[in-house]
mmCIF file of N, CA and C and ligand atoms in Angstrom:
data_model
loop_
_atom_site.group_PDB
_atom_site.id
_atom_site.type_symbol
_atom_site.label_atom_id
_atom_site.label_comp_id
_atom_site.label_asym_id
_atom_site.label_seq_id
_atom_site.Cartn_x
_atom_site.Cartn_y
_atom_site.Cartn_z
ATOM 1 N N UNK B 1061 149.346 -5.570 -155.338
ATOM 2 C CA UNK B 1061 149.988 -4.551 -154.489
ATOM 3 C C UNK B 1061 149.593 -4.758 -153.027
ATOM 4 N N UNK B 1062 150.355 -5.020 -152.109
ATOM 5 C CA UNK B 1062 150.404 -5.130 -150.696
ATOM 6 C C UNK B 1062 149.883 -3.484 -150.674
ATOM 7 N N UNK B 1063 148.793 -3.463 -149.360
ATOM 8 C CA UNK B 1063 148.530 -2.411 -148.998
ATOM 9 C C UNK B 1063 150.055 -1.195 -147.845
ATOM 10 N N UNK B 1064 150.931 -1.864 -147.770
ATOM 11 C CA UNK B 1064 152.374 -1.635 -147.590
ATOM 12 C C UNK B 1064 152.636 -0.456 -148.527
ATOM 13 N N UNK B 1065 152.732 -1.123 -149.895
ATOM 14 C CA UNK B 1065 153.354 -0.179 -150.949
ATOM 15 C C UNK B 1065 152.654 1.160 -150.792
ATOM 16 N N UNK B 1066 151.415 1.005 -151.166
ATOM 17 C CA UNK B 1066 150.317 1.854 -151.319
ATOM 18 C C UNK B 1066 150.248 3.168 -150.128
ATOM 19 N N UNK B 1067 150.595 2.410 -149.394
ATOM 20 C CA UNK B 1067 150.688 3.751 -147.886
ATOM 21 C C UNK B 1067 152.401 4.293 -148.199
ATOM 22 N N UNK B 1068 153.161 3.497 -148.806
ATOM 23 C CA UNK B 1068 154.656 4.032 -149.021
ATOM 24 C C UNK B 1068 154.377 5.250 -149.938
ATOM 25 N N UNK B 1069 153.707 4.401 -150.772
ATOM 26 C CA UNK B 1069 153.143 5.286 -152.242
ATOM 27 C C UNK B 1069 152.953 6.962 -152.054
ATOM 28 N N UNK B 1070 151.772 6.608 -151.124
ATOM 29 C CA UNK B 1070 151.041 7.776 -150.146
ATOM 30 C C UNK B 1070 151.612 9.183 -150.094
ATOM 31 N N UNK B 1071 152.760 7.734 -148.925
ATOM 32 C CA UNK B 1071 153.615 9.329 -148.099
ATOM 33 C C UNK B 1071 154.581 9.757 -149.094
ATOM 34 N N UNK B 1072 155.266 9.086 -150.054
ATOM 35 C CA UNK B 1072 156.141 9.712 -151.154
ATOM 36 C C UNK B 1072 155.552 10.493 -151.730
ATOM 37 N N UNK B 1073 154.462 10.511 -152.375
ATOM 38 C CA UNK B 1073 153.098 11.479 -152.668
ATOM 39 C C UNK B 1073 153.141 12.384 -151.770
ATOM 40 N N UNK B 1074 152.815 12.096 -150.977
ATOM 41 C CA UNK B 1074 152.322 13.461 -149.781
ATOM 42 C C UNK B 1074 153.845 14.345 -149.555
ATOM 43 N N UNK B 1075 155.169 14.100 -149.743
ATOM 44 C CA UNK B 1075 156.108 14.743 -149.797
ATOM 45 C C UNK B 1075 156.228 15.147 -150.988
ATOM 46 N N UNK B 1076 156.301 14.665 -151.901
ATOM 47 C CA UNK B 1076 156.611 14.904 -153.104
ATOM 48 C C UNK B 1076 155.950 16.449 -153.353
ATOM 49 N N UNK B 1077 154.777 16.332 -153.212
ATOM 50 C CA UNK B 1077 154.071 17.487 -153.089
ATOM 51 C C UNK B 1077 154.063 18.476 -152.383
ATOM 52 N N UNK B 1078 153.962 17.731 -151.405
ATOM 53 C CA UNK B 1078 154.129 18.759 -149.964
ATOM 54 C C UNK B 1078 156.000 19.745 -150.518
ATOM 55 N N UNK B 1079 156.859 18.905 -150.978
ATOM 56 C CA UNK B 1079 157.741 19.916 -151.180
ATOM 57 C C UNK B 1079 157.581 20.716 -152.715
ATOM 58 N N UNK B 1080 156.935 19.902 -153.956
ATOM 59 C CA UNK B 1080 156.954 20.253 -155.367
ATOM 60 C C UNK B 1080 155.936 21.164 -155.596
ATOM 61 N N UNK B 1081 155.212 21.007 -154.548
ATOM 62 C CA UNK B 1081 153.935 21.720 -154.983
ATOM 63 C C UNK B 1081 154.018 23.419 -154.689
ATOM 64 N N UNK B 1082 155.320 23.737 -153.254
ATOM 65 C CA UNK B 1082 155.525 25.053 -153.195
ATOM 66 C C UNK B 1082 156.139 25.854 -154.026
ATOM 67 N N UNK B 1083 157.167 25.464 -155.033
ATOM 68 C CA UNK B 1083 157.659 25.931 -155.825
ATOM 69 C C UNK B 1083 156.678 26.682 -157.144
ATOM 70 N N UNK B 1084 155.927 25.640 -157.514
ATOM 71 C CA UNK B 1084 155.246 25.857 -158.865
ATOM 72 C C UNK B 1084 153.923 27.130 -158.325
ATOM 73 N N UNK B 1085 153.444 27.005 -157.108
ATOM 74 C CA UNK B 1085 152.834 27.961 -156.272
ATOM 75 C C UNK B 1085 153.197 29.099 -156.198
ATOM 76 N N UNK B 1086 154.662 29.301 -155.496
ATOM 77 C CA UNK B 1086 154.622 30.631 -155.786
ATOM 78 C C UNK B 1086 154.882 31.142 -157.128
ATOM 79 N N UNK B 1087 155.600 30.740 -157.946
ATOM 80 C CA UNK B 1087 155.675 31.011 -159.236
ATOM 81 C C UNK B 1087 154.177 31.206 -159.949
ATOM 82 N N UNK B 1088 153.348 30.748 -159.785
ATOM 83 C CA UNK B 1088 151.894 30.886 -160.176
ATOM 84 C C UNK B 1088 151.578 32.320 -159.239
ATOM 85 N N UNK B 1089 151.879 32.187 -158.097
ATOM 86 C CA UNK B 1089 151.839 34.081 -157.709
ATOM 87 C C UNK B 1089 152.163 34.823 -157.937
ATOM 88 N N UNK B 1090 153.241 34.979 -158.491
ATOM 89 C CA UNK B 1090 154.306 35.844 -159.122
ATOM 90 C C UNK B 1090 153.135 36.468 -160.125
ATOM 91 N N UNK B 1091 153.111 34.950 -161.101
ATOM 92 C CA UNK B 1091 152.536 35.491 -162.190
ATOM 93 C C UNK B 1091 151.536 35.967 -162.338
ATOM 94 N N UNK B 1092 150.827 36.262 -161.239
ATOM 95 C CA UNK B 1092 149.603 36.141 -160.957
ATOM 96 C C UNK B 1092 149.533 37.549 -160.425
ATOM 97 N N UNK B 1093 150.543 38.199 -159.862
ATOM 98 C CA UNK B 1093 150.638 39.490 -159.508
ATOM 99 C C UNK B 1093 150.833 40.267 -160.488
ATOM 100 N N UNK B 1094 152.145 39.596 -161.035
ATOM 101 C CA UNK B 1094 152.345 40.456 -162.886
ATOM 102 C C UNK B 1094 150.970 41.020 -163.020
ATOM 103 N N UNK B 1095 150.175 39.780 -163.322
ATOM 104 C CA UNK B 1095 149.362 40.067 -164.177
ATOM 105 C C UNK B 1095 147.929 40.893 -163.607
ATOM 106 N N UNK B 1096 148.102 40.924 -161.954
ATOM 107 C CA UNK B 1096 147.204 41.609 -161.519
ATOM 108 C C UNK B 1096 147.745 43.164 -162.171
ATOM 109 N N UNK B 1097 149.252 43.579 -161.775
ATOM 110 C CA UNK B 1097 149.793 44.932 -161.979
ATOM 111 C C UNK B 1097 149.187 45.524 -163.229
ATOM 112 N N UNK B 1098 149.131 44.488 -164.184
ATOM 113 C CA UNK B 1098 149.124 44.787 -165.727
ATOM 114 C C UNK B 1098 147.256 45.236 -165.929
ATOM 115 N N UNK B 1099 146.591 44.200 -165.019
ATOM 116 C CA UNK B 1099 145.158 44.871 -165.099
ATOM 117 C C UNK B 1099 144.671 46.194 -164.131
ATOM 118 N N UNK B 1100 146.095 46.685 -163.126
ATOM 119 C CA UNK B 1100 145.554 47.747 -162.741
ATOM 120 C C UNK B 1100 145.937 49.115 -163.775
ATOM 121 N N UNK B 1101 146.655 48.382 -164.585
ATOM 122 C CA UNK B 1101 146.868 50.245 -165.388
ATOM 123 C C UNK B 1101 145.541 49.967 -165.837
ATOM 124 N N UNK B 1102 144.824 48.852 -166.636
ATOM 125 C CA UNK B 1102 143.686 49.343 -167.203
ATOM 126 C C UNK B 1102 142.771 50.058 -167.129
ATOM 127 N N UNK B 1103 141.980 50.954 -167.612
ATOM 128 C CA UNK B 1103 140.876 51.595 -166.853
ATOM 129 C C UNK B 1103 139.904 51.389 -167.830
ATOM 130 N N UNK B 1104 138.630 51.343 -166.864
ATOM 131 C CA UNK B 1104 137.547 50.970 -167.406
ATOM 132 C C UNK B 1104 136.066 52.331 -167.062
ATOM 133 N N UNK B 1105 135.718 52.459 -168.511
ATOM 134 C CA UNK B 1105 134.652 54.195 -167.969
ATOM 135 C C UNK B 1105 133.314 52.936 -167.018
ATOM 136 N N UNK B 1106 133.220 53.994 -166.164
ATOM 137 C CA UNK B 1106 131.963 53.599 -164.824
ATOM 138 C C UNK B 1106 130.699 53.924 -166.162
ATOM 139 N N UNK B 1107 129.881 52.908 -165.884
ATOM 140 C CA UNK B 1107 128.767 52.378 -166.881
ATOM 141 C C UNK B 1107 127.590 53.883 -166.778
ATOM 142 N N UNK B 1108 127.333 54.358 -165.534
ATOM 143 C CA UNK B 1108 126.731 55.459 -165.256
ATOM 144 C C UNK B 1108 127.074 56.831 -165.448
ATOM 145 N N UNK B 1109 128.281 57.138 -164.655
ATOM 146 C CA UNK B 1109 128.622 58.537 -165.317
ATOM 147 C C UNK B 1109 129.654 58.775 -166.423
ATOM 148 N N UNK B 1110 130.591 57.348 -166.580
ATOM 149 C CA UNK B 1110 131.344 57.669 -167.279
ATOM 150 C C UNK B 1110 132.659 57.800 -166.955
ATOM 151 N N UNK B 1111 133.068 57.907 -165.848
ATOM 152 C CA UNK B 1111 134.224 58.487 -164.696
ATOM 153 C C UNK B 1111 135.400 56.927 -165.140
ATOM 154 N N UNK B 1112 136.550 57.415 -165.935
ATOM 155 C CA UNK B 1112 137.297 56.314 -165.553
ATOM 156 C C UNK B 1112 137.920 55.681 -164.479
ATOM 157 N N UNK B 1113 137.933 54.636 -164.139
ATOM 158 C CA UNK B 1113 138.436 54.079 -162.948
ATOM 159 C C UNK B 1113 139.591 52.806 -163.199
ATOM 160 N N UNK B 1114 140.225 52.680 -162.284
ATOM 161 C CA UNK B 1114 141.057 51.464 -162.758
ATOM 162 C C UNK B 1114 140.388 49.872 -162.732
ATOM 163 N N UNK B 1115 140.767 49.404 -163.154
ATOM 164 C CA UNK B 1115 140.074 47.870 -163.399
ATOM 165 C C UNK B 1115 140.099 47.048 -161.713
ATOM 166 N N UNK B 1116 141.212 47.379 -161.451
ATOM 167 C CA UNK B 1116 140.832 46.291 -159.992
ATOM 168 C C UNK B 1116 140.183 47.340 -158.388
ATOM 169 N N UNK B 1117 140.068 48.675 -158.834
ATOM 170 C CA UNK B 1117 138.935 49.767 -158.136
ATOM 171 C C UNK B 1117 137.760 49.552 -158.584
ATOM 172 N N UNK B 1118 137.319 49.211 -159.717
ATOM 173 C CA UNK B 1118 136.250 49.591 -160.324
ATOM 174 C C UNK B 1118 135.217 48.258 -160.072
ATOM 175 N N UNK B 1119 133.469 48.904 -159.745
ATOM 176 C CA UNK B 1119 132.752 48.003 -159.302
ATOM 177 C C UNK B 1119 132.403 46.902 -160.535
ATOM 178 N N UNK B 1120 132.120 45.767 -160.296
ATOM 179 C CA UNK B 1120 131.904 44.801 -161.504
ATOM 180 C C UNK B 1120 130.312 44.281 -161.370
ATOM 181 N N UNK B 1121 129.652 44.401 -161.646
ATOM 182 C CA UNK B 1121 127.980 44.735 -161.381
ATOM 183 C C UNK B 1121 127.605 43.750 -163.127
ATOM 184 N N UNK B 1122 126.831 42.714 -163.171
ATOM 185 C CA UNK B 1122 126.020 42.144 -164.156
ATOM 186 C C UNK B 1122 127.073 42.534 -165.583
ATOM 187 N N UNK B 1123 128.460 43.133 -165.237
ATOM 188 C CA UNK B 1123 129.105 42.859 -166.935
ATOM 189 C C UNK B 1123 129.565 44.451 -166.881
ATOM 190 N N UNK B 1124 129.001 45.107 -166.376
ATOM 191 C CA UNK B 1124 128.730 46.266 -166.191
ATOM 192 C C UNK B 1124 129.952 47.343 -165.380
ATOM 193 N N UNK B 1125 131.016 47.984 -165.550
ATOM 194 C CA UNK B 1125 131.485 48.811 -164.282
ATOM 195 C C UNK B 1125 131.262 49.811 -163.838
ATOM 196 N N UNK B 1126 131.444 50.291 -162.726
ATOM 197 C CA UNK B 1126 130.637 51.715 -161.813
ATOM 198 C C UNK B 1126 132.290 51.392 -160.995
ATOM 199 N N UNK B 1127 131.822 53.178 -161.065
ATOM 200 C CA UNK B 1127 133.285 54.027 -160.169
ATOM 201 C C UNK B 1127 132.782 53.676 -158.757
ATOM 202 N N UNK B 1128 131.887 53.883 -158.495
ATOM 203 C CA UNK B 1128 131.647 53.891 -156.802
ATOM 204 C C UNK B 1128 129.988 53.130 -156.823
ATOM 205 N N UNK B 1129 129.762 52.828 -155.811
ATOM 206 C CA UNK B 1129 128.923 52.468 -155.015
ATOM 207 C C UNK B 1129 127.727 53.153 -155.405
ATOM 208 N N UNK B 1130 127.478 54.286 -155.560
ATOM 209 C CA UNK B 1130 126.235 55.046 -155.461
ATOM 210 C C UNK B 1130 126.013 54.950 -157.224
ATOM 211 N N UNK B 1131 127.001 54.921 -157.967
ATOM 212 C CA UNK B 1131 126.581 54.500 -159.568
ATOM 213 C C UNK B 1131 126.577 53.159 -159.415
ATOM 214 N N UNK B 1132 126.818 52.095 -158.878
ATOM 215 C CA UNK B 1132 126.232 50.763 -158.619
ATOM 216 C C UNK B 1132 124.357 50.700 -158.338
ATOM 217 N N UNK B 1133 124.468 51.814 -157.024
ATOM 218 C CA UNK B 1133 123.092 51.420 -156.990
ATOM 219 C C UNK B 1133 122.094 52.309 -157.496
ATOM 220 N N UNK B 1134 122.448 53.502 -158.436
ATOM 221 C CA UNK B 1134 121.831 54.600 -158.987
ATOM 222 C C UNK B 1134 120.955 54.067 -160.368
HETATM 223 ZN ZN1 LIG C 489 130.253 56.473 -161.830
#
């Protein structure tokens, strides 16, 4: 292979992507939002008092969730 091809190679690569790669991207966001939406109905009880909270509000501490801050550090 002439180092020719290889830089042709490159930039067909580097487009190829540069245009293929936005498509499959946002579609991976999409789904990716779905699936955020779907973990905010969840709710998860705060490890301390008990207080349900939604999953993407709720603190994530050693495995653990807390409604707020002060049951984080209580
Ligand atoms: Zn709490």
């Amino acid at each position: 292979m002439s180092p020719q091809w290889i830089l042709i190679g490159v930039l067909i690569l580097g487009v190829y992507f540069f245009f293929i790669k936005k498509k499959p991207l946002n579609s991976v966001k999409q789904t990716k939002k779905k699936e955020d939406t779907k973990e905010s109905d969840e709710m998860v009880a705060c490890k301390k008092c008990g207080t349900y909270t939604s999953l993407d509000e709720a603190l994530l501490s050693n495995g653990n969730y807390y409604c707020s801050d002060e049951c984080l550090k209580a």
